[in-house]
Amino acid sequence: MSARIRPQPKIMEIALYQGGTSTIAGRDDVVKLSSNENPFGAGDLARQAYLRAGHDLHRYPSTDHANLRTALGAQFALNPAQIICGAGSDEIISFLCQAYAGPGDEVLYSQHGFLMYRISALAAGATPVVAPERARMTDVDAMLAHVTKRTRLVFIANPNNPTGTMIPMSEVERLAKKLPSQTLLVLDGAYAEYAEGYDGGAALVTARQNVVMTRTFSKLYGLGGLRVGWGYGPQHVIDVLNRVRGPFNLSSIQLAVAEAALGDAAHVTRSLSENARWRDWLAKRLTELGVPTDRSHANFVLARFRDAAQAEACNAALLADGLIVRQVGSYGLPEALRITVGDEAACRRVAHVIAAFMQGQA
Ligand SMILES: *Cc1c(COP(=O)(O)O)cnc(C)c1O
């Protein structure tokens, strides 16, 4: 590094992000279960919209995302004026940190929270603060105990990644009510659709001035490669975030495809029902094999092994069979593997390999 050309103070504390691997040398039957992607891919309506969007590549996209926000508002019964769209919900998280946290401020999240909270907090120059969880569940009292007068943002993913666990809305509401007046609560709803009867916290956002919800097209809608997410918040917050957002942060392709995906009820219904069915099957099978999981409300399960060495060995066994799952040591869970719920064949293959592995361990 040059002595004079230096980044902002916190930037070098950011570890470079390690994405899920997607290939294994010499194998063509690899199944990637490491990034919580929809095993059925994008829906037909999204694919068709993608091809249609190719005709207008010379046009600048909409700057206000009015069509997509209107469609989101209609779908979820929300005021479109209180919605902001971004390049994945990662970008909304980044806008929040940029706009509300800086040097001297604290950004609080829970022990096994999503890695982007820390990255975005540091990128904004703020100090990340971690509150312990209780048995891999967000602990509202522990979160409150870690709030100081410098806390500007509190992030909770509900359901959480990589644990798949969820806290009841009454607990989220208790947290929102007890936060000091300068603190904004962010409810990360990347997996909200998978939790039955859950609105991602939208009603709480509507009722209060200190809560924001983030959502994404990357998981249920099968559009991780497209990069579209959105946020819903009080008008005063959305007005602030729109100042940070670049005028053309989403391409015309992103906007058109996301809007089409939203209207693909058949794809959504099928993805949800298959996920629930095979997630519960896989969790039950793992329990029978002596590999416990917490009840997951998302599209993955967190398989817990005896220790880090056993998790590492099982990961190697899965890789040897062409199955890529996620090691979660970087989330403070070296004894666990996060396994995305694939289609039936993938789930059976995972269970088969883990059964053989555990037999060898006995
Ligand atoms: C996947 C994920 C996201 C969002 O990802 P984007 O693709 O940027 O929308 C956000 N939060 C959590 C907890 C996730 O697992």
GROMACS .gro file of N, CA and C in nm, residues 97-154:
model
  174
   97CYS      N    1  -2.679   0.202   0.569
   97CYS     CA    2  -2.557   0.230   0.645
   97CYS      C    3  -2.495   0.362   0.603
   98GLN      N    4  -2.490   0.385   0.470
   98GLN     CA    5  -2.433   0.510   0.419
   98GLN      C    6  -2.508   0.631   0.471
   99ALA      N    7  -2.641   0.619   0.476
   99ALA     CA    8  -2.724   0.735   0.509
   99ALA      C    9  -2.733   0.760   0.659
  100TYR      N   10  -2.726   0.653   0.739
  100TYR     CA   11  -2.755   0.670   0.882
  100TYR      C   12  -2.639   0.642   0.975
  101ALA      N   13  -2.530   0.585   0.926
  101ALA     CA   14  -2.421   0.552   1.018
  101ALA      C   15  -2.288   0.600   0.960
  102GLY      N   16  -2.206   0.658   1.044
  102GLY     CA   17  -2.075   0.705   1.000
  102GLY      C   18  -1.975   0.686   1.113
  103PRO      N   19  -1.855   0.746   1.101
  103PRO     CA   20  -1.753   0.732   1.204
  103PRO      C   21  -1.809   0.770   1.342
  104GLY      N   22  -1.783   0.684   1.441
  104GLY     CA   23  -1.831   0.710   1.577
  104GLY      C   24  -1.968   0.648   1.604
  105ASP      N   25  -2.040   0.611   1.499
  105ASP     CA   26  -2.172   0.548   1.518
  105ASP      C   27  -2.158   0.397   1.523
  106GLU      N   28  -2.258   0.333   1.586
  106GLU     CA   29  -2.257   0.187   1.594
  106GLU      C   30  -2.372   0.125   1.516
  107VAL      N   31  -2.343   0.011   1.456
  107VAL     CA   32  -2.443  -0.068   1.384
  107VAL      C   33  -2.450  -0.203   1.452
  108LEU      N   34  -2.566  -0.235   1.503
  108LEU     CA   35  -2.582  -0.355   1.586
  108LEU      C   36  -2.654  -0.466   1.509
  109TYR      N   37  -2.605  -0.589   1.528
  109TYR     CA   38  -2.673  -0.705   1.469
  109TYR      C   39  -2.642  -0.825   1.559
  110SER      N   40  -2.702  -0.939   1.528
  110SER     CA   41  -2.687  -1.051   1.620
  110SER      C   42  -2.572  -1.144   1.577
  111GLN      N   43  -2.532  -1.225   1.670
  111GLN     CA   44  -2.412  -1.310   1.663
  111GLN      C   45  -2.394  -1.384   1.529
  112HIS      N   46  -2.501  -1.448   1.482
  112HIS     CA   47  -2.489  -1.522   1.357
  112HIS      C   48  -2.559  -1.447   1.244
  113GLY      N   49  -2.555  -1.315   1.252
  113GLY     CA   50  -2.624  -1.232   1.153
  113GLY      C   51  -2.556  -1.233   1.016
  114PHE      N   52  -2.627  -1.185   0.917
  114PHE     CA   53  -2.583  -1.182   0.778
  114PHE      C   54  -2.456  -1.097   0.764
  115LEU      N   55  -2.360  -1.148   0.685
  115LEU     CA   56  -2.228  -1.084   0.673
  115LEU      C   57  -2.232  -0.942   0.616
  116MET      N   58  -2.336  -0.911   0.538
  116MET     CA   59  -2.341  -0.779   0.475
  116MET      C   60  -2.359  -0.665   0.575
  117TYR      N   61  -2.416  -0.695   0.694
  117TYR     CA   62  -2.436  -0.587   0.792
  117TYR      C   63  -2.300  -0.531   0.833
  118ARG      N   64  -2.209  -0.621   0.863
  118ARG     CA   65  -2.075  -0.579   0.904
  118ARG      C   66  -2.002  -0.507   0.790
  119ILE      N   67  -2.009  -0.566   0.671
  119ILE     CA   68  -1.939  -0.508   0.556
  119ILE      C   69  -1.990  -0.366   0.527
  120SER      N   70  -2.122  -0.350   0.525
  120SER     CA   71  -2.179  -0.218   0.492
  120SER      C   72  -2.153  -0.117   0.603
  121ALA      N   73  -2.156  -0.165   0.728
  121ALA     CA   74  -2.127  -0.073   0.840
  121ALA      C   75  -1.985  -0.022   0.829
  122LEU      N   76  -1.888  -0.111   0.808
  122LEU     CA   77  -1.748  -0.071   0.798
  122LEU      C   78  -1.725   0.019   0.676
  123ALA      N   79  -1.792  -0.013   0.565
  123ALA     CA   80  -1.776   0.068   0.444
  123ALA      C   81  -1.823   0.211   0.469
  124ALA      N   82  -1.921   0.227   0.560
  124ALA     CA   83  -1.971   0.361   0.592
  124ALA      C   84  -1.886   0.428   0.700
  125GLY      N   85  -1.788   0.356   0.753
  125GLY     CA   86  -1.701   0.413   0.856
  125GLY      C   87  -1.753   0.391   0.997
  126ALA      N   88  -1.864   0.319   1.010
  126ALA     CA   89  -1.926   0.296   1.141
  126ALA      C   90  -1.863   0.174   1.208
  127THR      N   91  -1.898   0.154   1.335
  127THR     CA   92  -1.843   0.044   1.413
  127THR      C   93  -1.948  -0.067   1.427
  128PRO      N   94  -1.917  -0.189   1.379
  128PRO     CA   95  -2.011  -0.299   1.396
  128PRO      C   96  -2.010  -0.349   1.540
  129VAL      N   97  -2.128  -0.379   1.594
  129VAL     CA   98  -2.142  -0.432   1.730
  129VAL      C   99  -2.228  -0.557   1.721
  130VAL      N  100  -2.183  -0.663   1.791
  130VAL     CA  101  -2.252  -0.791   1.781
  130VAL      C  102  -2.314  -0.827   1.915
  131ALA      N  103  -2.441  -0.864   1.916
  131ALA     CA  104  -2.508  -0.911   2.037
  131ALA      C  105  -2.521  -1.063   2.030
  132PRO      N  106  -2.501  -1.132   2.143
  132PRO     CA  107  -2.510  -1.278   2.140
  132PRO      C  108  -2.652  -1.327   2.109
  133GLU      N  109  -2.660  -1.447   2.051
  133GLU     CA  110  -2.790  -1.511   2.031
  133GLU      C  111  -2.809  -1.613   2.141
  134ARG      N  112  -2.932  -1.662   2.152
  134ARG     CA  113  -2.958  -1.767   2.250
  134ARG      C  114  -3.001  -1.891   2.172
  135ALA      N  115  -2.917  -1.994   2.177
  135ALA     CA  116  -2.942  -2.117   2.102
  135ALA      C  117  -2.978  -2.086   1.956
  136ARG      N  118  -2.894  -2.006   1.891
  136ARG     CA  119  -2.908  -1.971   1.751
  136ARG      C  120  -3.038  -1.898   1.718
  137MET      N  121  -3.089  -1.823   1.817
  137MET     CA  122  -3.208  -1.740   1.796
  137MET      C  123  -3.175  -1.598   1.835
  138THR      N  124  -3.226  -1.502   1.758
  138THR     CA  125  -3.212  -1.362   1.797
  138THR      C  126  -3.268  -1.344   1.936
  139ASP      N  127  -3.192  -1.276   2.024
  139ASP     CA  128  -3.231  -1.256   2.163
  139ASP      C  129  -3.254  -1.106   2.182
  140VAL      N  130  -3.380  -1.067   2.190
  140VAL     CA  131  -3.415  -0.926   2.195
  140VAL      C  132  -3.354  -0.857   2.317
  141ASP      N  133  -3.354  -0.925   2.431
  141ASP     CA  134  -3.295  -0.862   2.550
  141ASP      C  135  -3.145  -0.839   2.532
  142ALA      N  136  -3.077  -0.935   2.470
  142ALA     CA  137  -2.934  -0.916   2.444
  142ALA      C  138  -2.911  -0.803   2.345
  143MET      N  139  -2.997  -0.792   2.246
  143MET     CA  140  -2.985  -0.682   2.150
  143MET      C  141  -3.001  -0.548   2.224
  144LEU      N  142  -3.104  -0.539   2.306
  144LEU     CA  143  -3.130  -0.415   2.379
  144LEU      C  144  -3.014  -0.381   2.473
  145ALA      N  145  -2.954  -0.486   2.533
  145ALA     CA  146  -2.843  -0.462   2.625
  145ALA      C  147  -2.720  -0.407   2.553
  146HIS      N  148  -2.714  -0.426   2.420
  146HIS     CA  149  -2.599  -0.377   2.344
  146HIS      C  150  -2.626  -0.245   2.272
  147VAL      N  151  -2.743  -0.189   2.293
  147VAL     CA  152  -2.774  -0.058   2.235
  147VAL      C  153  -2.711   0.051   2.322
  148THR      N  154  -2.643   0.144   2.258
  148THR     CA  155  -2.586   0.258   2.331
  148THR      C  156  -2.640   0.387   2.266
  149LYS      N  157  -2.595   0.501   2.317
  149LYS     CA  158  -2.644   0.625   2.256
  149LYS      C  159  -2.583   0.647   2.117
  150ARG      N  160  -2.485   0.563   2.083
  150ARG     CA  161  -2.425   0.575   1.949
  150ARG      C  162  -2.490   0.481   1.847
  151THR      N  163  -2.579   0.393   1.892
  151THR     CA  164  -2.640   0.296   1.800
  151THR      C  165  -2.735   0.367   1.703
  152ARG      N  166  -2.709   0.355   1.574
  152ARG     CA  167  -2.795   0.421   1.475
  152ARG      C  168  -2.881   0.321   1.400
  153LEU      N  169  -2.828   0.199   1.382
  153LEU     CA  170  -2.903   0.098   1.307
  153LEU      C  171  -2.896  -0.035   1.381
  154VAL      N  172  -3.009  -0.106   1.381
  154VAL     CA  173  -3.015  -0.242   1.436
  154VAL      C  174  -3.069  -0.333   1.328
   0.00000   0.00000   0.00000
